[in-house]
mmCIF file of C-alpha atoms in Angstrom:
data_model
loop_
_atom_site.group_PDB
_atom_site.id
_atom_site.type_symbol
_atom_site.label_atom_id
_atom_site.label_comp_id
_atom_site.label_asym_id
_atom_site.label_seq_id
_atom_site.Cartn_x
_atom_site.Cartn_y
_atom_site.Cartn_z
ATOM 1 C CA UNK D 259 -26.138 -1.566 5.458
ATOM 2 C CA UNK D 260 -24.982 -2.827 8.849
ATOM 3 C CA UNK D 261 -26.832 -6.160 8.662
ATOM 4 C CA UNK D 262 -25.346 -7.077 5.285
ATOM 5 C CA UNK D 263 -21.919 -5.864 6.375
ATOM 6 C CA UNK D 264 -22.115 -8.028 9.499
ATOM 7 C CA UNK D 265 -23.164 -11.044 7.409
ATOM 8 C CA UNK D 266 -20.017 -10.622 5.296
ATOM 9 C CA UNK D 267 -17.837 -9.862 8.362
ATOM 10 C CA UNK D 268 -16.812 -6.420 7.130
ATOM 11 C CA UNK D 269 -18.766 -4.247 9.549
ATOM 12 C CA UNK D 270 -15.509 -2.840 10.972
ATOM 13 C CA UNK D 271 -13.740 -2.363 7.626
ATOM 14 C CA UNK D 272 -12.991 1.319 6.849
ATOM 15 C CA UNK D 273 -14.368 2.767 3.634
ATOM 16 C CA UNK D 274 -10.766 3.364 2.482
ATOM 17 C CA UNK D 275 -10.224 -0.405 2.348
ATOM 18 C CA UNK D 276 -13.191 -0.840 0.029
ATOM 19 C CA UNK D 277 -11.962 1.951 -2.232
ATOM 20 C CA UNK D 278 -8.565 0.250 -2.299
ATOM 21 C CA UNK D 279 -10.131 -2.792 -3.963
ATOM 22 C CA UNK D 280 -11.349 -0.713 -6.895
ATOM 23 C CA UNK D 281 -7.806 -0.536 -8.258
ATOM 24 C CA UNK D 282 -6.438 -3.718 -6.650
ATOM 25 C CA UNK D 283 -8.833 -5.894 -8.642
ATOM 26 C CA UNK D 284 -7.771 -4.629 -12.100
ATOM 27 C CA UNK D 285 -4.127 -4.601 -10.950
ATOM 28 C CA UNK D 286 -4.229 -8.263 -9.941
ATOM 29 C CA UNK D 287 -5.876 -9.140 -13.258
ATOM 30 C CA UNK D 288 -3.353 -7.109 -15.284
ATOM 31 C CA UNK D 289 -6.081 -4.738 -16.542
ATOM 32 C CA UNK D 290 -4.438 -1.759 -14.867
ATOM 33 C CA UNK D 291 -3.263 1.362 -16.719
ATOM 34 C CA UNK D 292 -0.677 3.982 -15.627
ATOM 35 C CA UNK D 293 -1.800 6.942 -13.541
ATOM 36 C CA UNK D 294 -0.440 9.707 -15.803
ATOM 37 C CA UNK D 295 -2.326 8.991 -19.032
ATOM 38 C CA UNK D 296 -4.610 11.424 -20.817
ATOM 39 C CA UNK D 297 -8.244 10.976 -19.827
ATOM 40 C CA UNK D 298 -9.530 9.614 -23.189
ATOM 41 C CA UNK D 299 -6.985 6.758 -23.116
ATOM 42 C CA UNK D 300 -8.510 5.079 -20.058
ATOM 43 C CA UNK D 301 -11.016 2.272 -20.239
ATOM 44 C CA UNK D 302 -14.397 3.008 -18.690
ATOM 45 C CA UNK D 303 -13.619 1.077 -15.492
ATOM 46 C CA UNK D 304 -10.022 2.262 -15.121
ATOM 47 C CA UNK D 305 -10.864 5.946 -15.391
ATOM 48 C CA UNK D 306 -12.558 5.901 -11.998
ATOM 49 C CA UNK D 307 -10.404 3.312 -10.252
ATOM 50 C CA UNK D 308 -7.010 4.603 -11.413
ATOM 51 C CA UNK D 309 -7.510 8.371 -11.601
ATOM 52 C CA UNK D 310 -9.611 8.807 -8.474
ATOM 53 C CA UNK D 311 -8.561 5.887 -6.269
ATOM 54 C CA UNK D 312 -5.060 4.665 -7.086
ATOM 55 C CA UNK D 313 -3.726 8.163 -7.801
ATOM 56 C CA UNK D 314 -5.155 9.463 -4.531
ATOM 57 C CA UNK D 315 -3.713 6.578 -2.548
ATOM 58 C CA UNK D 316 -0.361 7.087 -4.252
ATOM 59 C CA UNK D 317 -0.169 10.708 -3.156
ATOM 60 C CA UNK D 318 -1.191 9.677 0.366
ATOM 61 C CA UNK D 319 1.657 7.140 0.221
ATOM 62 C CA UNK D 320 4.073 9.916 -0.774
ATOM 63 C CA UNK D 321 2.765 12.135 2.044
ATOM 64 C CA UNK D 322 3.273 9.412 4.658
ATOM 65 C CA UNK D 323 6.814 8.765 3.411
ATOM 66 C CA UNK D 324 7.861 12.424 3.348
ATOM 67 C CA UNK D 325 5.894 13.437 6.436
ATOM 68 C CA UNK D 326 3.114 16.001 6.645
ATOM 69 C CA UNK D 327 5.359 19.045 7.115
ATOM 70 C CA UNK D 328 7.598 18.403 4.110
ATOM 71 C CA UNK D 329 4.729 17.313 1.876
ATOM 72 C CA UNK D 330 2.665 20.398 2.769
ATOM 73 C CA UNK D 331 5.679 22.661 2.252
ATOM 74 C CA UNK D 332 6.167 21.270 -1.264
ATOM 75 C CA UNK D 333 2.476 21.691 -2.066
ATOM 76 C CA UNK D 334 2.545 25.297 -0.850
ATOM 77 C CA UNK D 335 5.615 25.993 -2.999
ATOM 78 C CA UNK D 336 3.851 24.413 -5.971
ATOM 79 C CA UNK D 337 0.806 26.620 -5.442
ATOM 80 C CA UNK D 338 2.804 29.815 -5.008
ATOM 81 C CA UNK D 339 4.894 29.063 -8.114
ATOM 82 C CA UNK D 340 2.030 28.145 -10.409
ATOM 83 C CA UNK D 341 -1.064 29.981 -9.179
ATOM 84 C CA UNK D 342 -3.019 31.500 -12.064
ATOM 85 C CA UNK D 343 -0.777 29.644 -14.529
ATOM 86 C CA UNK D 344 -0.952 26.262 -16.267
ATOM 87 C CA UNK D 345 1.577 23.757 -14.890
ATOM 88 C CA UNK D 346 2.498 20.448 -16.508
ATOM 89 C CA UNK D 347 3.104 17.185 -14.609
ATOM 90 C CA UNK D 348 6.869 17.643 -14.758
ATOM 91 C CA UNK D 349 6.512 20.956 -12.906
ATOM 92 C CA UNK D 350 5.081 19.182 -9.868
ATOM 93 C CA UNK D 351 8.033 16.803 -9.876
ATOM 94 C CA UNK D 352 10.535 19.665 -10.019
ATOM 95 C CA UNK D 353 8.982 21.288 -6.955
ATOM 96 C CA UNK D 354 9.012 18.065 -4.918
ATOM 97 C CA UNK D 355 12.530 17.064 -5.884
ATOM 98 C CA UNK D 356 13.896 20.523 -5.142
ATOM 99 C CA UNK D 357 12.194 20.497 -1.735
ATOM 100 C CA UNK D 358 13.675 17.208 -0.547
ATOM 101 C CA UNK D 359 16.955 15.327 -0.833
ATOM 102 C CA UNK D 360 15.137 12.013 -1.302
ATOM 103 C CA UNK D 361 15.108 10.113 -4.595
ATOM 104 C CA UNK D 362 11.484 10.244 -5.769
ATOM 105 C CA UNK D 363 11.953 8.505 -9.113
ATOM 106 C CA UNK D 364 10.073 5.496 -7.704
ATOM 107 C CA UNK D 365 6.993 7.724 -7.520
ATOM 108 C CA UNK D 366 7.161 10.049 -10.523
ATOM 109 C CA UNK D 367 8.709 7.575 -12.981
ATOM 110 C CA UNK D 368 7.357 4.213 -11.885
ATOM 111 C CA UNK D 369 4.219 4.675 -9.784
ATOM 112 C CA UNK D 370 2.710 7.395 -11.968
ATOM 113 C CA UNK D 371 4.235 6.397 -15.304
ATOM 114 C CA UNK D 372 4.004 2.589 -15.331
ATOM 115 C CA UNK D 373 1.948 -0.285 -13.934
ATOM 116 C CA UNK D 374 4.815 -1.615 -11.800
ATOM 117 C CA UNK D 375 3.355 -3.096 -8.605
ATOM 118 C CA UNK D 376 4.506 -2.942 -5.001
ATOM 119 C CA UNK D 377 4.724 -6.335 -3.271
ATOM 120 C CA UNK D 378 7.074 -6.857 -0.311
ATOM 121 C CA UNK D 379 7.286 -10.152 1.569
ATOM 122 C CA UNK D 380 8.632 -11.070 4.999
ATOM 123 C CA UNK D 381 11.148 -13.926 4.676
ATOM 124 C CA UNK D 382 12.769 -14.423 8.082
ATOM 125 C CA UNK D 383 14.189 -12.831 11.212
ATOM 126 C CA UNK D 384 17.959 -13.078 11.690
ATOM 127 C CA UNK D 385 20.821 -11.201 13.414
ATOM 128 C CA UNK D 386 18.443 -8.721 15.084
ATOM 129 C CA UNK D 387 17.012 -7.891 11.680
ATOM 130 C CA UNK D 388 14.383 -8.720 9.110
ATOM 131 C CA UNK D 389 15.033 -10.389 5.782
ATOM 132 C CA UNK D 390 12.549 -8.916 3.317
ATOM 133 C CA UNK D 391 12.053 -9.636 -0.364
ATOM 134 C CA UNK D 392 10.615 -7.314 -2.978
ATOM 135 C CA UNK D 393 8.478 -9.553 -5.175
ATOM 136 C CA UNK D 394 7.238 -6.645 -7.262
ATOM 137 C CA UNK D 395 8.952 -4.291 -9.708
ATOM 138 C CA UNK D 396 8.199 -1.029 -7.915
ATOM 139 C CA UNK D 397 11.035 -0.016 -5.576
ATOM 140 C CA UNK D 398 8.852 2.074 -3.310
ATOM 141 C CA UNK D 399 9.765 2.828 0.324
ATOM 142 C CA UNK D 400 8.344 0.463 2.910
ATOM 143 C CA UNK D 401 7.007 1.080 6.392
ATOM 144 C CA UNK D 402 7.947 -1.523 9.020
ATOM 145 C CA UNK D 403 6.115 -1.714 12.331
ATOM 146 C CA UNK D 404 7.170 -3.523 15.496
ATOM 147 C CA UNK D 405 4.297 -4.827 17.609
ATOM 148 C CA UNK D 406 3.924 -6.004 21.178
ATOM 149 C CA UNK D 407 0.688 -7.934 21.283
ATOM 150 C CA UNK D 408 -1.871 -5.786 19.473
ATOM 151 C CA UNK D 409 -0.032 -2.514 20.139
ATOM 152 C CA UNK D 410 2.286 -0.862 17.611
ATOM 153 C CA UNK D 411 5.309 0.413 19.529
ATOM 154 C CA UNK D 412 7.646 1.296 16.643
ATOM 155 C CA UNK D 413 7.392 2.372 12.998
ATOM 156 C CA UNK D 414 10.242 3.125 10.600
ATOM 157 C CA UNK D 415 10.526 3.870 6.886
ATOM 158 C CA UNK D 416 13.110 2.117 4.723
ATOM 159 C CA UNK D 417 14.001 3.137 1.186
ATOM 160 C CA UNK D 418 12.877 0.762 -1.527
ATOM 161 C CA UNK D 419 15.105 -1.913 -3.021
ATOM 162 C CA UNK D 420 15.225 -4.794 -5.492
ATOM 163 C CA UNK D 421 15.603 -8.435 -4.520
ATOM 164 C CA UNK D 422 16.256 -9.196 -0.835
ATOM 165 C CA UNK D 423 17.531 -6.990 1.964
ATOM 166 C CA UNK D 424 18.374 -7.522 5.642
ATOM 167 C CA UNK D 425 17.060 -4.606 7.697
ATOM 168 C CA UNK D 426 18.427 -4.120 11.206
ATOM 169 C CA UNK D 427 15.800 -3.704 13.904
ATOM 170 C CA UNK D 428 17.838 -3.503 17.141
ATOM 171 C CA UNK D 429 17.430 -5.391 20.397
ATOM 172 C CA UNK D 430 13.897 -4.304 21.333
ATOM 173 C CA UNK D 431 11.436 -6.998 22.352
ATOM 174 C CA UNK D 432 8.782 -7.234 19.675
ATOM 175 C CA UNK D 433 6.269 -10.037 19.388
ATOM 176 C CA UNK D 434 5.633 -9.419 15.679
ATOM 177 C CA UNK D 435 6.768 -7.327 12.735
ATOM 178 C CA UNK D 436 4.421 -6.071 10.024
ATOM 179 C CA UNK D 437 4.861 -4.211 6.780
ATOM 180 C CA UNK D 438 2.443 -1.303 6.522
ATOM 181 C CA UNK D 439 -0.288 -2.329 9.012
ATOM 182 C CA UNK D 440 -2.123 0.959 8.379
ATOM 183 C CA UNK D 441 -2.373 0.555 4.579
ATOM 184 C CA UNK D 442 -0.299 3.658 3.825
ATOM 185 C CA UNK D 443 1.505 1.908 0.977
ATOM 186 C CA UNK D 444 0.042 0.560 -2.279
ATOM 187 C CA UNK D 445 0.780 -3.111 -1.553
ATOM 188 C CA UNK D 446 -0.632 -5.663 -3.989
ATOM 189 C CA UNK D 447 -0.808 -8.597 -1.530
ATOM 190 C CA UNK D 448 -0.675 -8.270 2.257
ATOM 191 C CA UNK D 449 -0.966 -11.802 3.642
ATOM 192 C CA UNK D 450 2.833 -12.200 3.490
ATOM 193 C CA UNK D 451 3.545 -8.895 5.256
ATOM 194 C CA UNK D 452 3.904 -10.161 8.825
ATOM 195 C CA UNK D 453 6.132 -12.438 10.861
ATOM 196 C CA UNK D 454 6.125 -13.315 14.552
ATOM 197 C CA UNK D 455 9.388 -13.385 16.471
ATOM 198 C CA UNK D 456 8.746 -16.732 18.194
ATOM 199 C CA UNK D 457 6.704 -19.902 17.898
ATOM 200 C CA UNK D 458 6.050 -22.206 14.955
ATOM 201 C CA UNK D 459 4.588 -21.222 11.575
ATOM 202 C CA UNK D 460 5.604 -17.641 12.343
ATOM 203 C CA UNK D 461 4.463 -16.252 8.993
ATOM 204 C CA UNK D 462 1.094 -17.994 8.980
ATOM 205 C CA UNK D 463 -2.183 -16.152 9.398
ATOM 206 C CA UNK D 464 -5.270 -17.442 11.211
ATOM 207 C CA UNK D 465 -7.939 -18.844 8.903
ATOM 208 C CA UNK D 466 -11.452 -17.406 9.192
ATOM 209 C CA UNK D 467 -14.324 -19.655 8.089
ATOM 210 C CA UNK D 468 -16.977 -17.831 6.072
ATOM 211 C CA UNK D 469 -20.338 -19.263 5.065
ATOM 212 C CA UNK D 470 -21.065 -19.126 1.307
ATOM 213 C CA UNK D 471 -19.389 -15.806 0.538
ATOM 214 C CA UNK D 472 -17.411 -12.894 1.898
ATOM 215 C CA UNK D 473 -15.678 -9.749 0.699
ATOM 216 C CA UNK D 474 -11.898 -9.926 0.882
ATOM 217 C CA UNK D 475 -10.168 -8.451 3.890
ATOM 218 C CA UNK D 476 -6.538 -7.831 2.831
ATOM 219 C CA UNK D 477 -5.241 -8.647 6.317
ATOM 220 C CA UNK D 478 -7.187 -11.884 6.883
ATOM 221 C CA UNK D 479 -7.127 -15.308 5.277
ATOM 222 C CA UNK D 480 -10.700 -16.428 4.621
ATOM 223 C CA UNK D 481 -11.962 -19.892 3.739
ATOM 224 C CA UNK D 482 -15.469 -20.112 2.260
ATOM 225 C CA UNK D 483 -17.548 -23.221 2.805
ATOM 226 C CA UNK D 484 -20.793 -24.404 1.233
ATOM 227 C CA UNK D 485 -23.003 -27.171 2.637
ATOM 228 C CA UNK D 486 -23.594 -30.205 0.413
ATOM 229 C CA UNK D 487 -26.780 -32.202 0.706
#
């Protein structure tokens, strides 16, 4: 409904963002369950949000990290190997790990098998690099974008890590850096994913005033207000 969407300031929000909330809400409340459980083990709410939403976004995350060509090649190998047979989850992992030299334990062990969350945070810019902290327990790869104004002029993937890491970004003139501006990763909180290269309060986000109520936009900081008589 366009009128209601405009009232809540989400008329331009993609449907994928709304589906993202279906698993973000239980994750933030610690109601989440792992992706690889048997169907009867899930709670009523988690069956839909975890199996159909979080799992799907996780495989999209893996596709973006590996690239379309490599991901599709692995899927084709999986199909050719197991067509008309009954594979187990471990068989999918074997195909992917044999098709790439990358360590995918972050995905098959932790993303699918646990409720470890992904939560990177921009700390500072220094020595032509970015100091980033992993506040979560999932060591998933992260996508860093360099922006000039509103235009993304560079994107690069970095392997996941624990704690803090200084990532070199070169001498290019960027006005801002962002982690995963296109929501390709399964980030838990996104308001600490950006930092400007100059000015004061470089990590701060603009505050949007909303009357009575709004639906969360992961990339905006909203402040609701209610009139008092």
